[in-house]
mmCIF file of C-alpha atoms in Angstrom:
data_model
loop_
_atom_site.group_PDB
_atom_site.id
_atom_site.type_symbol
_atom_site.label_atom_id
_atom_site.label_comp_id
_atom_site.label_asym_id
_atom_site.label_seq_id
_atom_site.Cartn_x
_atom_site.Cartn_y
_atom_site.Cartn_z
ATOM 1 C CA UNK A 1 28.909 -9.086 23.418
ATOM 2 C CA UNK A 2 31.319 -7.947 20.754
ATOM 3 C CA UNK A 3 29.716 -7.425 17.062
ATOM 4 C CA UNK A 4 30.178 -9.651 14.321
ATOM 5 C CA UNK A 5 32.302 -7.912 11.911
ATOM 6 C CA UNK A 6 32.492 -8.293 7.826
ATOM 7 C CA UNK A 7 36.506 -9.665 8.943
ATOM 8 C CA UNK A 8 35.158 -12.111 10.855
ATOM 9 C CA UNK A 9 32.766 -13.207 8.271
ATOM 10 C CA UNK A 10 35.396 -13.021 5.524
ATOM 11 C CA UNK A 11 37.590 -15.247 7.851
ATOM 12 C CA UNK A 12 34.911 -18.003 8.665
ATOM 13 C CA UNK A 13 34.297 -18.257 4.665
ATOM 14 C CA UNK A 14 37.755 -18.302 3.274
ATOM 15 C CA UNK A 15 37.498 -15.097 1.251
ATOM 16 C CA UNK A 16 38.097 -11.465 1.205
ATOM 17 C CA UNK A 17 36.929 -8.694 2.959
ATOM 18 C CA UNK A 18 36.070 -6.962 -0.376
ATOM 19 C CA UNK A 19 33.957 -10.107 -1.561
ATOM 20 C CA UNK A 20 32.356 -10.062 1.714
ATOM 21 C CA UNK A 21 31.269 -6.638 1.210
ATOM 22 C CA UNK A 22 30.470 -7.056 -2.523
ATOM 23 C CA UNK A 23 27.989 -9.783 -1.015
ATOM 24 C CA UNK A 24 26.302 -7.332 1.268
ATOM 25 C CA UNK A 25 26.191 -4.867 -1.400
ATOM 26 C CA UNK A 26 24.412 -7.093 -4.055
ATOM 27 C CA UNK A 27 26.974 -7.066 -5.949
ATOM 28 C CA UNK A 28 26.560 -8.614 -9.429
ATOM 29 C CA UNK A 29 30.811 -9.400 -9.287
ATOM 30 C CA UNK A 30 30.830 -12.718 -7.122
ATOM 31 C CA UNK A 31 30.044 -15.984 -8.285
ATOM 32 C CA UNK A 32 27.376 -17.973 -7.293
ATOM 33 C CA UNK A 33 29.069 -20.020 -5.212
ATOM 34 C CA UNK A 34 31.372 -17.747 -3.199
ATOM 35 C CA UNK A 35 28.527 -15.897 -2.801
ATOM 36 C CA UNK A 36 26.739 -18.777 -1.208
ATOM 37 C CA UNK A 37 29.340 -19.832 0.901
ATOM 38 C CA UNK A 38 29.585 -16.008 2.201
ATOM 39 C CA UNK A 39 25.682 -16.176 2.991
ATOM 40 C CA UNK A 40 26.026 -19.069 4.533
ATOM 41 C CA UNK A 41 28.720 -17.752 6.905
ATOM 42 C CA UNK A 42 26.817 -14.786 7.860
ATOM 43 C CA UNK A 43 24.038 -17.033 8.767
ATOM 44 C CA UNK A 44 26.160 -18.691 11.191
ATOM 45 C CA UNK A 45 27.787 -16.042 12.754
ATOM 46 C CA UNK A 46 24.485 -13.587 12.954
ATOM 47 C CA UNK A 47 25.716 -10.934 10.891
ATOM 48 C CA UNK A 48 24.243 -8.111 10.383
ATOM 49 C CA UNK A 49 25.386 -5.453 8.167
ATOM 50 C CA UNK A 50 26.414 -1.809 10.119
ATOM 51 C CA UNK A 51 22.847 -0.158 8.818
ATOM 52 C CA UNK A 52 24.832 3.776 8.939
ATOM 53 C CA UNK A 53 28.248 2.335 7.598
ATOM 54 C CA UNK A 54 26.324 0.993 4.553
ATOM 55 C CA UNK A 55 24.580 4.367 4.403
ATOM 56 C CA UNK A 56 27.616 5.905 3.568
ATOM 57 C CA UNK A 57 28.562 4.052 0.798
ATOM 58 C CA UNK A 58 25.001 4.004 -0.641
ATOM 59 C CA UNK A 59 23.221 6.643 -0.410
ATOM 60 C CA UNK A 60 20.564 4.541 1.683
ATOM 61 C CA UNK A 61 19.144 3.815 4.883
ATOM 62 C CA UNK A 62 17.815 0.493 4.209
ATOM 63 C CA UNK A 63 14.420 2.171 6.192
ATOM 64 C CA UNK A 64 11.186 2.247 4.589
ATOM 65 C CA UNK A 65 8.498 4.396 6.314
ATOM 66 C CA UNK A 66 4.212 4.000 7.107
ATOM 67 C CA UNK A 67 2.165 6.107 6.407
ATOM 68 C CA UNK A 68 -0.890 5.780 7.788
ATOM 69 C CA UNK A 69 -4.627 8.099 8.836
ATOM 70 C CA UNK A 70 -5.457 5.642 11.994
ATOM 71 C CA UNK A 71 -4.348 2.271 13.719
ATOM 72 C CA UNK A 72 -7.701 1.857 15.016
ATOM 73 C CA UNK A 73 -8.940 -0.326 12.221
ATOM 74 C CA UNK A 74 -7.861 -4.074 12.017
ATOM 75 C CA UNK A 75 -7.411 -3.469 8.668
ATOM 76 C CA UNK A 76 -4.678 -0.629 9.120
ATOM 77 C CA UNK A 77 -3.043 -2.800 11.854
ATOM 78 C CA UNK A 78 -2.944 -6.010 9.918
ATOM 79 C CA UNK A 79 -1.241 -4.065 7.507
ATOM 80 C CA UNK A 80 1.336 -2.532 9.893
ATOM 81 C CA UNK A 81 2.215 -5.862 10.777
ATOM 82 C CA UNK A 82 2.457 -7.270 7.092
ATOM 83 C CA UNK A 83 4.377 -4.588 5.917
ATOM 84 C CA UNK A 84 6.591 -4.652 9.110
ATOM 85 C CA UNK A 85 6.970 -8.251 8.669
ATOM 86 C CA UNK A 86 8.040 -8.197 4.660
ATOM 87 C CA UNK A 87 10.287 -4.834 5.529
ATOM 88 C CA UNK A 88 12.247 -7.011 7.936
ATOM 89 C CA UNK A 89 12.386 -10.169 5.079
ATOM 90 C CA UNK A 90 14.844 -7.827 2.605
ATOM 91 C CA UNK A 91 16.697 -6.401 5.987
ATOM 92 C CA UNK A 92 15.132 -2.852 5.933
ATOM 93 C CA UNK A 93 14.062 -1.306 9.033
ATOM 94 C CA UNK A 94 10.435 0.334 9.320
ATOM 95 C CA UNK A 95 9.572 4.156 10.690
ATOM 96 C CA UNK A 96 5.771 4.464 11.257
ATOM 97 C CA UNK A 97 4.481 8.033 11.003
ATOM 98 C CA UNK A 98 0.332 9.074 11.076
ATOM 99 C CA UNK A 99 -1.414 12.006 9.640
ATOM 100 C CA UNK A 100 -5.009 13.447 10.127
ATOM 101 C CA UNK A 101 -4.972 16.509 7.543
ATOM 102 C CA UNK A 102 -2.547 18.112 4.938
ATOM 103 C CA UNK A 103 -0.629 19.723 7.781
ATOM 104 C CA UNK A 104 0.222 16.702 9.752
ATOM 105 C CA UNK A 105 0.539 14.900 6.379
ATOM 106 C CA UNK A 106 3.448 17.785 5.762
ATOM 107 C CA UNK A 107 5.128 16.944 9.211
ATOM 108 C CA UNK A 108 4.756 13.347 8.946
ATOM 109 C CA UNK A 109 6.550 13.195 5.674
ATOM 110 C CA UNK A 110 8.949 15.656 7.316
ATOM 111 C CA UNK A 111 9.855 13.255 10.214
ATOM 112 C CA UNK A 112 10.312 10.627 8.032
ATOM 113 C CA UNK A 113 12.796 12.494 5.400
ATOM 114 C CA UNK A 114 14.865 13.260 8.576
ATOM 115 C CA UNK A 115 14.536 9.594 9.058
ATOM 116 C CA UNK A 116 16.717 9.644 5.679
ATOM 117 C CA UNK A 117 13.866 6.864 4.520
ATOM 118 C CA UNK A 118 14.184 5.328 1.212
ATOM 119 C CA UNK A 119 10.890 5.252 0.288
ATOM 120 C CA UNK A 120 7.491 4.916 1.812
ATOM 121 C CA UNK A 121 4.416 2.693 1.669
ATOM 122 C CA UNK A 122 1.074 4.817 2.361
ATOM 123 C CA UNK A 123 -2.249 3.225 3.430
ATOM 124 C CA UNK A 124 -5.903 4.086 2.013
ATOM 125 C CA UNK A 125 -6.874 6.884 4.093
ATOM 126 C CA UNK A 126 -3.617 8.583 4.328
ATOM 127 C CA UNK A 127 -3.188 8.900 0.600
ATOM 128 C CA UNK A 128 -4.696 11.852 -0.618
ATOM 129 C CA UNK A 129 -2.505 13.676 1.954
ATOM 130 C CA UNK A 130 0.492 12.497 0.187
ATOM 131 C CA UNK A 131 -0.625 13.473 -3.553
ATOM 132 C CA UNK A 132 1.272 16.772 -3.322
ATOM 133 C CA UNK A 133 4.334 15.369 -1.535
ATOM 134 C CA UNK A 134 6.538 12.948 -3.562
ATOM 135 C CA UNK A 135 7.313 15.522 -6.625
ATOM 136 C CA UNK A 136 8.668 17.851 -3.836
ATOM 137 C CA UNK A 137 10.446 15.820 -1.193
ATOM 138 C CA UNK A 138 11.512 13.530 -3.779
ATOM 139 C CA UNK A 139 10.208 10.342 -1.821
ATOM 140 C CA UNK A 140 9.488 7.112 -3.336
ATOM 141 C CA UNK A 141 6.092 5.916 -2.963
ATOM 142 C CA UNK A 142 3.750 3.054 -3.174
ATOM 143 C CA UNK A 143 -0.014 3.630 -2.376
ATOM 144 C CA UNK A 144 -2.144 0.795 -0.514
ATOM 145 C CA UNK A 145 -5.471 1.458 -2.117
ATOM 146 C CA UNK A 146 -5.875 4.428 -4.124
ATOM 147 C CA UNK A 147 -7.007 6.018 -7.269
ATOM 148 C CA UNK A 148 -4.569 6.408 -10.544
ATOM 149 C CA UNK A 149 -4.404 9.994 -10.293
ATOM 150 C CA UNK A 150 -3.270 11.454 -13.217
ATOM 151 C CA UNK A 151 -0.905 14.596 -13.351
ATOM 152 C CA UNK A 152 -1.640 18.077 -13.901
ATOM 153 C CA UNK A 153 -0.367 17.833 -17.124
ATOM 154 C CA UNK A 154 -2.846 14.827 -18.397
ATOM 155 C CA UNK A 155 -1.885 11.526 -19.652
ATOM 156 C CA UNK A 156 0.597 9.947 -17.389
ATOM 157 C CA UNK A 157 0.010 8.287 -14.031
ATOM 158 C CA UNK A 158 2.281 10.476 -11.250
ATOM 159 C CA UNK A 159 5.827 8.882 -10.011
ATOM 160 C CA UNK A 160 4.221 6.792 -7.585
ATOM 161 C CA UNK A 161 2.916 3.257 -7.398
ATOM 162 C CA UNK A 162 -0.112 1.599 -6.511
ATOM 163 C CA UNK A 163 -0.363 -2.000 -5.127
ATOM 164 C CA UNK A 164 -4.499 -2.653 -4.305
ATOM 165 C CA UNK A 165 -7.556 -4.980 -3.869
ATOM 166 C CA UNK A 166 -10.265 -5.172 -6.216
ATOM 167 C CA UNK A 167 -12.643 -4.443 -3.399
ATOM 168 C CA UNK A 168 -15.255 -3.436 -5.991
ATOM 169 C CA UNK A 169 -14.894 -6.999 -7.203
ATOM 170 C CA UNK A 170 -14.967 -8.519 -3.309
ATOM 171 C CA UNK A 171 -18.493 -6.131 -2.676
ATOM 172 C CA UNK A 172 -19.884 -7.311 -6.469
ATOM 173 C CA UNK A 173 -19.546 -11.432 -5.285
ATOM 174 C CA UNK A 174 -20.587 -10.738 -2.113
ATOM 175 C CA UNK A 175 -23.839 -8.956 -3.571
ATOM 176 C CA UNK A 176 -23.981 -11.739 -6.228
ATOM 177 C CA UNK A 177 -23.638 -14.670 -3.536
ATOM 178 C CA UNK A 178 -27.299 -13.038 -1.854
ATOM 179 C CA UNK A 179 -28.697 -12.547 -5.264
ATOM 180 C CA UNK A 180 -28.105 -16.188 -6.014
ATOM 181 C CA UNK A 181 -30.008 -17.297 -2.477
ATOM 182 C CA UNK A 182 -32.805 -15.392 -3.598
ATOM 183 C CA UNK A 183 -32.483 -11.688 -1.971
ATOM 184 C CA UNK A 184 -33.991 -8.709 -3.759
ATOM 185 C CA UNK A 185 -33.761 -6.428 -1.089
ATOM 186 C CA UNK A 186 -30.071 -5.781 0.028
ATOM 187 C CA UNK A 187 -28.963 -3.030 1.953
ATOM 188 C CA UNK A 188 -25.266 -1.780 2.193
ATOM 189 C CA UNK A 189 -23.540 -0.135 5.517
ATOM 190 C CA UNK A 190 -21.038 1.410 3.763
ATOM 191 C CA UNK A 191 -17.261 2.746 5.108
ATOM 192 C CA UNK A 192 -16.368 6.353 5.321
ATOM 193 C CA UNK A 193 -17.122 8.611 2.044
ATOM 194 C CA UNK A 194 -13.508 9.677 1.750
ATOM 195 C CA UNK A 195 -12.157 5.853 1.714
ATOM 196 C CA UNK A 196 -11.624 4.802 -1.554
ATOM 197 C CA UNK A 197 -11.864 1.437 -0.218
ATOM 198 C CA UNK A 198 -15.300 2.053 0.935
ATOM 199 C CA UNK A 199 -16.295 3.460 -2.371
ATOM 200 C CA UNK A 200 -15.287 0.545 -4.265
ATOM 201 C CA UNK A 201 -17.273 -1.687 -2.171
ATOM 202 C CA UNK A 202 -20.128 0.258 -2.421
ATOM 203 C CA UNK A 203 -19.594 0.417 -6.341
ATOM 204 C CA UNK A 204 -19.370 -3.403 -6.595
ATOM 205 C CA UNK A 205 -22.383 -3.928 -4.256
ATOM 206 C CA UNK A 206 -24.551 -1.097 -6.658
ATOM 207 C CA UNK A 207 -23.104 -2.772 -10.032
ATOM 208 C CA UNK A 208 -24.339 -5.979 -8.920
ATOM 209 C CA UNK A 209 -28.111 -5.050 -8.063
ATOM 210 C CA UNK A 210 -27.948 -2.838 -11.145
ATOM 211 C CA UNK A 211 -27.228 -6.100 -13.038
ATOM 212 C CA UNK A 212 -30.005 -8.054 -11.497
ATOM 213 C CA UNK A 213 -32.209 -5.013 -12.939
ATOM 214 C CA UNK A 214 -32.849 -4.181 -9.152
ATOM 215 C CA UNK A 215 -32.668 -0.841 -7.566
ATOM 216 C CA UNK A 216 -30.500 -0.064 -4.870
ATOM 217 C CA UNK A 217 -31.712 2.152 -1.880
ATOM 218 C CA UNK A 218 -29.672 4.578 -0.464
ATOM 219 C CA UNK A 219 -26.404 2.717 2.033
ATOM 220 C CA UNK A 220 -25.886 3.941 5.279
ATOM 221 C CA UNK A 221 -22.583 5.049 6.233
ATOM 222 C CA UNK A 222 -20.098 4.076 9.278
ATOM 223 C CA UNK A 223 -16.592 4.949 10.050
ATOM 224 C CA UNK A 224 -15.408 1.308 10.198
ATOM 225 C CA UNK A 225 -16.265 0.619 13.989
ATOM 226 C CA UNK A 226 -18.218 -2.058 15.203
ATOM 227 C CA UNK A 227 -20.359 1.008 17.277
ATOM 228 C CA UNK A 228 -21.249 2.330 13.955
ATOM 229 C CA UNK A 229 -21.861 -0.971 12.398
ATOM 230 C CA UNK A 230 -24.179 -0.822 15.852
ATOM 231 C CA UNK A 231 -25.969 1.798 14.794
ATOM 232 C CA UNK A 232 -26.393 1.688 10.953
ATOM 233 C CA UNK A 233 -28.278 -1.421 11.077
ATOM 234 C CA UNK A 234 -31.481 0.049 12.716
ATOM 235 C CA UNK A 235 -31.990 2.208 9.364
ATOM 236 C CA UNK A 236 -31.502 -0.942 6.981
ATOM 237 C CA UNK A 237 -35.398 -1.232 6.715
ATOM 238 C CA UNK A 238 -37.137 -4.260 5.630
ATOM 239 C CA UNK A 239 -33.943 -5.234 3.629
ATOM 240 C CA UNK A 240 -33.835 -9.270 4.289
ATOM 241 C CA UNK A 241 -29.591 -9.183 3.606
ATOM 242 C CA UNK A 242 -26.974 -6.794 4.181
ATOM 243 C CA UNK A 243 -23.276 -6.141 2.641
ATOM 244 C CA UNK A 244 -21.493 -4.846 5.292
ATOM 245 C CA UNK A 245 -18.522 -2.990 4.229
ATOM 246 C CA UNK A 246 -16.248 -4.536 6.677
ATOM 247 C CA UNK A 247 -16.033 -7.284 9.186
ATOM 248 C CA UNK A 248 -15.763 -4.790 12.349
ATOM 249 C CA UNK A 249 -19.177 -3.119 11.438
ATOM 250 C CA UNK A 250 -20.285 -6.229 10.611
ATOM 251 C CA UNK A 251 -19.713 -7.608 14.482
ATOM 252 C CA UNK A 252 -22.467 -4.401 16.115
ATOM 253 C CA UNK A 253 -24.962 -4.974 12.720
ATOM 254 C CA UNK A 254 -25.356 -8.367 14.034
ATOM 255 C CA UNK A 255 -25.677 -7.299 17.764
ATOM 256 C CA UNK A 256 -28.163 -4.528 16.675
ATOM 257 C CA UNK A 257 -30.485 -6.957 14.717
ATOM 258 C CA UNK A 258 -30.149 -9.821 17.780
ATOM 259 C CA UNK A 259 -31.297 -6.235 19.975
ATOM 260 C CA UNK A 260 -33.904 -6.345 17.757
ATOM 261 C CA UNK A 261 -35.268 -9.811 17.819
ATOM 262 C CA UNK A 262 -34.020 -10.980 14.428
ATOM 263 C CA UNK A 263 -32.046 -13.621 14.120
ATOM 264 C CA UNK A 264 -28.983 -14.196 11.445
ATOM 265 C CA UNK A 265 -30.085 -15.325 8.950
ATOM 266 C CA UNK A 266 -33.219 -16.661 9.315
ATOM 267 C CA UNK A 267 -34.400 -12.940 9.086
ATOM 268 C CA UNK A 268 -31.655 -11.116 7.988
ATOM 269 C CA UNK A 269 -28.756 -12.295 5.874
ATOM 270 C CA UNK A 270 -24.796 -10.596 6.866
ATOM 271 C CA UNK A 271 -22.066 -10.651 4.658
ATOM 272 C CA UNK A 272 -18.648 -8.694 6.063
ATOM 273 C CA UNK A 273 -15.379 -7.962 4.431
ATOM 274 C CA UNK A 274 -11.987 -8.451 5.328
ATOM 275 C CA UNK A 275 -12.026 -12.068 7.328
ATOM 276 C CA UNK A 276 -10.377 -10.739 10.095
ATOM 277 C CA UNK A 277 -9.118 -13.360 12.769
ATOM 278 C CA UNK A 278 -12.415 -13.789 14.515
ATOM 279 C CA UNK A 279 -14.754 -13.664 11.708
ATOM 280 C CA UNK A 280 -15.208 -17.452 12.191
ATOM 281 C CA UNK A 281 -15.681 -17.188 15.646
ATOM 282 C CA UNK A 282 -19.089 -14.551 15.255
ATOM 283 C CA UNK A 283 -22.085 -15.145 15.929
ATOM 284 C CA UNK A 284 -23.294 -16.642 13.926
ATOM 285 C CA UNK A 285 -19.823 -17.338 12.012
ATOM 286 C CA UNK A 286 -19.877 -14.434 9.351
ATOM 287 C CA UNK A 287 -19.637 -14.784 5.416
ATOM 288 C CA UNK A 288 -17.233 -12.175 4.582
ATOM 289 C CA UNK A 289 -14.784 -11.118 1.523
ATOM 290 C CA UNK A 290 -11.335 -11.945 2.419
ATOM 291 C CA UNK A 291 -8.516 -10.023 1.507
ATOM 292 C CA UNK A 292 -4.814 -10.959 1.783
ATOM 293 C CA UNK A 293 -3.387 -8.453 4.315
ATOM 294 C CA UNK A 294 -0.417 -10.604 4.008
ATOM 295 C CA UNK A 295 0.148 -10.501 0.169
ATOM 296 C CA UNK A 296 -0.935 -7.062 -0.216
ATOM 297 C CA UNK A 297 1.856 -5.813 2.516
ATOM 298 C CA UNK A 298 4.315 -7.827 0.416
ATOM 299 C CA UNK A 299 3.552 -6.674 -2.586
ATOM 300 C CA UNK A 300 4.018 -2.974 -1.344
ATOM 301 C CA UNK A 301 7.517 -3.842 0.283
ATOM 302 C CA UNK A 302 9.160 -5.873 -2.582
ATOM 303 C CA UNK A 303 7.142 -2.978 -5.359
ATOM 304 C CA UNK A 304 9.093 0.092 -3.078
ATOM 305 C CA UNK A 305 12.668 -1.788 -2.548
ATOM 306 C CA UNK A 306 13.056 -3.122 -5.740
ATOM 307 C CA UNK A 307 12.349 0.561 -6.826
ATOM 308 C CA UNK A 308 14.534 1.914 -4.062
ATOM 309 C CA UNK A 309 17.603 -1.202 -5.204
ATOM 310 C CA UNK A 310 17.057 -0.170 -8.931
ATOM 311 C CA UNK A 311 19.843 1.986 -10.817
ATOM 312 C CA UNK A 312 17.586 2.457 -13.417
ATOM 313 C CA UNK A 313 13.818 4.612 -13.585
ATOM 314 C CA UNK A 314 10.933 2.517 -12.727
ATOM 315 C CA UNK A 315 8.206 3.218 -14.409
ATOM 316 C CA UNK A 316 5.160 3.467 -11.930
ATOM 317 C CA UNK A 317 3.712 0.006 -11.450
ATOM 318 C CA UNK A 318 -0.202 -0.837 -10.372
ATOM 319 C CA UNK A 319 -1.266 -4.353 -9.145
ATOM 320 C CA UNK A 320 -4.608 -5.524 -7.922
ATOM 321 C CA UNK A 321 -4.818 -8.528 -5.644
ATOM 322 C CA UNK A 322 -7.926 -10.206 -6.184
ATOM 323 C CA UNK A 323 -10.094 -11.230 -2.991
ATOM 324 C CA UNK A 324 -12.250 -13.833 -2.281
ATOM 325 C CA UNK A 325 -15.784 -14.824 -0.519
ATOM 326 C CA UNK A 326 -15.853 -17.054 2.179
ATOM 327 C CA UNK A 327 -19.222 -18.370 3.013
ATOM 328 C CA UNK A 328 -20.148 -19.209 6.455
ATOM 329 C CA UNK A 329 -23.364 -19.388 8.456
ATOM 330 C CA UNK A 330 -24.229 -15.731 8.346
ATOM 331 C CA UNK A 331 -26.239 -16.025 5.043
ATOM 332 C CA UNK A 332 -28.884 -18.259 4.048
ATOM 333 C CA UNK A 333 -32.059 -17.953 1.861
ATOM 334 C CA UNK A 334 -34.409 -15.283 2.817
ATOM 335 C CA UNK A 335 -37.835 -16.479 4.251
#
């Protein structure tokens, strides 16, 4: 089947080839109309613009890259989709690269630079491999939850962005929500130590209790499977609620304590985070702190091609999407 060519979309609007291309280009030098008209015509026909044609003339790819640690996690791989899915919405293609240490974090970024990428969107685990990178390879970056780090220097945040949940704030309500049905002793499974996802959940959940002038015991960690979710909950104690640090762990605590003839939450209260898809469907259906995989993949798209699309600098941005607690059947007064 022959491709649709900018003549033939020229042609089927009435107009030039060089307002055609102009149109494609983003061009601020058509009126609205024409350039309606043009849009409208591409539509029709299914054009899509020659991705190493428009290269030339650019100086871009229209290809964003992933970086990410793992694809294990729901989290990571709602986020692969989300970010695939908002990539594709401003006509950029997507090259997916993984690292597991500052080596493979040097070939990954490699791979992807003779991708000619425009810019890349890193996720939680996989950023502190890519501190020392953009400053050298020159790539455009936005972070998926990570710390402001400053540079050497002092004062200014590096040339990178940051797009993030307030997960300390999504761990802190969840806390609150247990306080409020009368639990005093609340244990946390906690995520990874080198997520700084995980430590801002476990930061939220210890500001809380702190607030209630109550002590918190020491969490036990996991690595964000539901087998280590398994087997954290046998050394939660006499704790009558736990904030699990996300949903996945979340699913083996509650298998563990039904192992151990409690039942949720008549004995023990379970609050997740991240609503997966089948949080609802648990058993019981789980409480859990949703965040927006969907809005927080956007946000990281649109924050890296508008840098990419600007002709100007962009000074780094940071935005924090704010998450929220959805209460289901997995919490209830304690006894």
């Amino acid at each position: 089947m022959r491709r649709v060519s900018m003549a033939d979309v020229a042609a089927a609007a009435g107009v030039s080839g060089q307002t055609v291309s102009r149109v494609v280009n983003a061009s601020p030098r058509v009126d609205p109309a024409t350039r309606s008209r043009v849009e409208e015509a591409m539509a029709r026909l299914g054009y899509r613009p020659h991705r190493a044609a428009r290269a030339l003339r650019t100086g871009r790819t229209q290809t964003v890259g992933l970086v990410v640690a793992t694809l294990d996690t729901v989290g990571n791989s709602r986020m692969l989709q989300a970010v695939a899915a908002a990539a594709a919405g401003r006509g950029y293609g997507l090259a997916v690269a993984t690292v597991a240490g500052p080596e493979s974090a040097d070939d990954a970024f490699a791979r992807l630079a003779d991708q000619g990428v425009d810019g890349a969107v890193v996720l939680n685990e996989a950023t502190p491999f890519a501190a020392a990178v953009p400053a050298a390879a020159g790539f455009r970056l936005v972070l998926v939850d990570a710390p402001i780090v400053p540079r050497p220097s002092g004062g200014e945040s590096w040339g990178v962005h940051v797009v993030q949940t307030d997960h300390a704030a999504g761990a802190y309500d969840a806390t609150a929500h247990l306080l409020s049905l009368g639990h005093r002793r609340i244990a946390h499974i906690a995520g990874p130590s080198d997520s700084f996802a995980a430590r801002e959940r476990e930061r939220g959940w210890r500001r809380a209790l702190a607030e209630a002038a109550l002590q918190p015991g020491a969490p036990v960690r996991g690595d964000w499977s539901a087998a280590s979710g398994h087997a954290a909950a046998g050394s939660i104690g006499d704790a009558t609620a736990v904030v699990v640090a996300n949903d996945q762990m979340a699913l083996g605590a509650l298998r563990a304590l039904a192992e151990a003839g409690q039942e949720v939450p008549r004995d023990v209260s379970v609050v997740g985070f991240d609503d997966i898809a089948d949080a609802a469907q648990y058993r019981p259906p789980l409480t859990t702190v949703r965040q927006d995989f969907d809005a927080l993949g956007a946000r990281a798209v649109a924050v890296l091609i508008d840098d990419v699309e600007s002709t100007a600098f962009t000074a780094p941005v940071v935005e924090t999407l704010t998450p929220t607690l959805v209460v289901r059947a997995s919490t209830a007064p304690p006894r």
